[in-house]
Coordinates of C-alpha atoms in Angstrom, one line a residue:
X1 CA -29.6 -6.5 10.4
X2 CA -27.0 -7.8 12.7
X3 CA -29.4 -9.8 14.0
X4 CA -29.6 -11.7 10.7
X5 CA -26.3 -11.6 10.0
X6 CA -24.8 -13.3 12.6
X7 CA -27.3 -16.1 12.4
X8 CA -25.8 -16.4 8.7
X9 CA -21.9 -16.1 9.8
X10 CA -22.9 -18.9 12.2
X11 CA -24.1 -21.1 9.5
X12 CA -21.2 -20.5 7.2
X13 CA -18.4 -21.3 9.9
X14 CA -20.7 -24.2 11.6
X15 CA -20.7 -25.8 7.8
X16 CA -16.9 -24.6 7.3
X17 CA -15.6 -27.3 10.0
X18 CA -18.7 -29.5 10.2
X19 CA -19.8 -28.8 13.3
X20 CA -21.8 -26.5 15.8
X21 CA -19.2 -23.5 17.5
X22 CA -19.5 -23.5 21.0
X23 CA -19.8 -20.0 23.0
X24 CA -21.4 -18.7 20.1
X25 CA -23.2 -15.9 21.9
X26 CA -20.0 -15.3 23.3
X27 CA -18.6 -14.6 20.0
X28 CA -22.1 -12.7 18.8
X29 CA -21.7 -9.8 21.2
X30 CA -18.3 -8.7 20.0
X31 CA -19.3 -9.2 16.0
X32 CA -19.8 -6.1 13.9
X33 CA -22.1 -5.5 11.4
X34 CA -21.6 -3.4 8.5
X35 CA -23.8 -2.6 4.9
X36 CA -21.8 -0.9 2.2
X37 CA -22.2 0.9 -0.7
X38 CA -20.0 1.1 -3.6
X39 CA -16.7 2.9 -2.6
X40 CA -17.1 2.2 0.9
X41 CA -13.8 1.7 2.6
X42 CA -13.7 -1.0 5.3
X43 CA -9.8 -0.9 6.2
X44 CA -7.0 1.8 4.7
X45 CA -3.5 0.6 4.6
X46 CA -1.3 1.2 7.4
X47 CA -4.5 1.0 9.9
X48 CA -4.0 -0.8 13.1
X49 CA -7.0 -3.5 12.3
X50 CA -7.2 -6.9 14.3
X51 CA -10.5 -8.1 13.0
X52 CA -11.4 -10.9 10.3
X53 CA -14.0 -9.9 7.9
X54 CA -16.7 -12.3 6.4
X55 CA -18.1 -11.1 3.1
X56 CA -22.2 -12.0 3.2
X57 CA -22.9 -10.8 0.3
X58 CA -21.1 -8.3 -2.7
X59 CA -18.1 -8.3 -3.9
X60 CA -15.4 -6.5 -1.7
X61 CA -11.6 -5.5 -3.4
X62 CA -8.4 -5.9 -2.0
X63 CA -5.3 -3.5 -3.1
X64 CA -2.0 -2.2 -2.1
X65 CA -0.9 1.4 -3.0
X66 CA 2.9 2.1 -3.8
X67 CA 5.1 4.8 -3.1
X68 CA 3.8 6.7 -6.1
X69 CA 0.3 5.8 -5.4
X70 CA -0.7 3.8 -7.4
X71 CA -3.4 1.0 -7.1
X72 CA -2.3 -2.8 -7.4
X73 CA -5.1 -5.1 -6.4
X74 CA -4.3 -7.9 -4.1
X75 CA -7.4 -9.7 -4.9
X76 CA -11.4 -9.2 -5.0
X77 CA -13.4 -11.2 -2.2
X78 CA -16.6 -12.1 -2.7
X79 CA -19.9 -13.5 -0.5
X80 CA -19.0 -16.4 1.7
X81 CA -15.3 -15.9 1.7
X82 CA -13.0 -13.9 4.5
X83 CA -10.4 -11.8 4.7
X84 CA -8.0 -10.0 6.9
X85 CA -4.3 -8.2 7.2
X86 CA -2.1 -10.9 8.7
X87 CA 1.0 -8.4 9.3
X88 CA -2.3 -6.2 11.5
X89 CA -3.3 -9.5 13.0
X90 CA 0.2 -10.3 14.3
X91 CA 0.3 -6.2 15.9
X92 CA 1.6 -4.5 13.2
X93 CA -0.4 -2.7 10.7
X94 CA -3.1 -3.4 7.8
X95 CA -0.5 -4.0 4.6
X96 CA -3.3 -3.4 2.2
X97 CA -6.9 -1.7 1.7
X98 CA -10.1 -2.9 1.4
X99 CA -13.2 -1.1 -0.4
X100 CA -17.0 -2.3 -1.4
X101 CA -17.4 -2.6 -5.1
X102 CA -20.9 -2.4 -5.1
X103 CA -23.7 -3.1 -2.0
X104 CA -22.4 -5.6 0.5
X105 CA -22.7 -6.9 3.9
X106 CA -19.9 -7.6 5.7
X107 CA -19.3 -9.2 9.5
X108 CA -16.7 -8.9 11.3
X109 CA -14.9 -11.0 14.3
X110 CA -12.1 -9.4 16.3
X111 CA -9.1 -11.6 16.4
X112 CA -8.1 -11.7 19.7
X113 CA -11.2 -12.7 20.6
X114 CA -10.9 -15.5 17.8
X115 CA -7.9 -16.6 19.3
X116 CA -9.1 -16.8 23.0
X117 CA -12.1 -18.9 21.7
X118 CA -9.7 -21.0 19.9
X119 CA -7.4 -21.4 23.5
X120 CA -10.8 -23.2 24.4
X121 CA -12.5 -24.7 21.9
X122 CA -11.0 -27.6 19.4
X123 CA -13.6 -26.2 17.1
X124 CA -12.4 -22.5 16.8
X125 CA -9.0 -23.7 16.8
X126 CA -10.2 -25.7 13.5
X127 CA -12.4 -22.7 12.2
X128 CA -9.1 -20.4 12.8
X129 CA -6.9 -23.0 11.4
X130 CA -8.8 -23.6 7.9
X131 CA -9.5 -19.4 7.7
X132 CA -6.0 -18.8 7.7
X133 CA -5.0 -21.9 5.1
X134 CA -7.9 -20.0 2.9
X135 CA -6.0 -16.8 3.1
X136 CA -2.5 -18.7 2.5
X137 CA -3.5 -20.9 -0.5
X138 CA -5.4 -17.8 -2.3
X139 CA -2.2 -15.3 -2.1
X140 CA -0.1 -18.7 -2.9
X141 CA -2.2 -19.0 -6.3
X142 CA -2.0 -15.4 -6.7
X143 CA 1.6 -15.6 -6.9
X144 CA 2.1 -18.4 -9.0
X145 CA -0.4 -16.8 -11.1
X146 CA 1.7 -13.0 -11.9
X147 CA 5.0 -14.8 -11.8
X148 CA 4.2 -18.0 -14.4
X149 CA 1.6 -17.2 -16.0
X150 CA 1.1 -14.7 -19.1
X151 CA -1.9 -11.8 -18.7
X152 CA -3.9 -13.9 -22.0
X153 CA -3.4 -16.7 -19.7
X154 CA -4.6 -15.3 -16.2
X155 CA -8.0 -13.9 -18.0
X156 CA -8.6 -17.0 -19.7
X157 CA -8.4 -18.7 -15.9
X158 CA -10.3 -15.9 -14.5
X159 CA -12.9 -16.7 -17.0
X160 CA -13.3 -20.2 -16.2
X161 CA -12.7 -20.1 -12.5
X162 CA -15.0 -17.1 -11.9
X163 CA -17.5 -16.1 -14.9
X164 CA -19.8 -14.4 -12.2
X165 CA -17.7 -11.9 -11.4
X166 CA -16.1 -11.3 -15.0
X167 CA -19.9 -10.1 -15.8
X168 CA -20.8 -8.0 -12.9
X169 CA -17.5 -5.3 -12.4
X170 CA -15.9 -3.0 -14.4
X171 CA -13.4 -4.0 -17.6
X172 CA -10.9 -1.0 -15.2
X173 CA -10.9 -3.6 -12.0
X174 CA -10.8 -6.7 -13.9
X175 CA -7.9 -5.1 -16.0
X176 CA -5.9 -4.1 -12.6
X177 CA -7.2 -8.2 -11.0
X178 CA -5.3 -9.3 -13.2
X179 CA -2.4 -6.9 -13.6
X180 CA -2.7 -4.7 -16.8
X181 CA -4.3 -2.0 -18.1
X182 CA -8.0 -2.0 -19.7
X183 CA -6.0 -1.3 -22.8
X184 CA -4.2 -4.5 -22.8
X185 CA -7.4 -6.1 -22.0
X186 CA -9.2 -5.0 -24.7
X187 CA -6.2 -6.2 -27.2
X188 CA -6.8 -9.7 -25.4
X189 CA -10.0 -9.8 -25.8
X190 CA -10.1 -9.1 -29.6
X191 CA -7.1 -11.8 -30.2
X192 CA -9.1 -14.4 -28.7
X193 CA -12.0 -13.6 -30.6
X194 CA -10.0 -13.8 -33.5
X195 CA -8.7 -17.1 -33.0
X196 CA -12.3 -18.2 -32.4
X197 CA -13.7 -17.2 -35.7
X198 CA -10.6 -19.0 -37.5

């Protein structure tokens, strides 16, 4: 329930900066509450979206489409973290899509309200401050990933750094997470299992 759900959101961004939010309730009444199911959509590219989404629970993907419409996924969120379209948050539009992988819950905040908050709190302007770093540093890594790092390589680090959700989706999205086809997954797969029986 929303209910619920914004008592959680409040923990999470209370233990995020270390400290109670003031004007909570003012920030309760605008908050939206949403359950999803498996290939529900919760933003489309090129939609005007100003709100910042917190992931409660499920797993919640993140992907462009090109001109010939194809998928590329930007990145797969999961429970405690947030996302948003920056270029839709500074008045443009949503440069990517976001759509549940499974059951989730999902809050969202408008921005602008955010930002007001922020004009008069120290402690929003921390919470906003430290969201937005998160959102930098995670497309930063994703870059450096593609551009230095070879596909055996980004699975291998995907393993390590997040075994969970290796197990629980599809061999297709963790192909396209890490930029290849299910094909070339499978062929890494085998190698290294391979060159752990040597």
């Amino acid at each position: 329930s929303l209910k619920t759900a914004s008592s959680l959101i409040e923990v999470l961004l209370s233990e995020l900066i270390g400290r109670q939010l003031p004007d909570w309730d003012v920030a309760q009444t605008a908050l939206g509450y949403r359950d999803c199911l498996k290939g529900d959509s919760l933003m489309k590219q090129g939609d005007i979206d100003s709100s910042v989404r917190f992931v409660l629970s499920g797993l919640i993907r993140l992907s462009y489409e090109d001109a010939a419409g194809r998928r590329l996924t930007k990145s797969i969120v999961q429970a405690g973290d947030a996302f948003a379209s920056l270029s839709a948050l500074a008045g443009g539009t949503a440069s990517f899509s976001a759509v549940a992988l499974g059951d989730a819950a999902v809050v969202s905040l408008p921005y602008p309200l955010m930002r007001k908050l922020a004009d008069q709190h120290a402690e929003w302007e921390r919470l906003a401050g430290m969201l937005f770093m998160r959102l930098a540093q995670r497309k930063e890594q994703r870059e450096f990933e593609l551009l230095t790092l070879t596909a055996e390589q980004r699975w291998q680090r995907l393993c390590r750094d997040r075994p969970k959700l290796v197990e629980s989706i599809s061999q297709a999205e963790l192909a396209a997470l890490i930029g290849i086809t299910p094909v070339a997954l499978s062929r890494i797969k085998r190698r290294i299992r391979q060159k752990s029986v040597r």
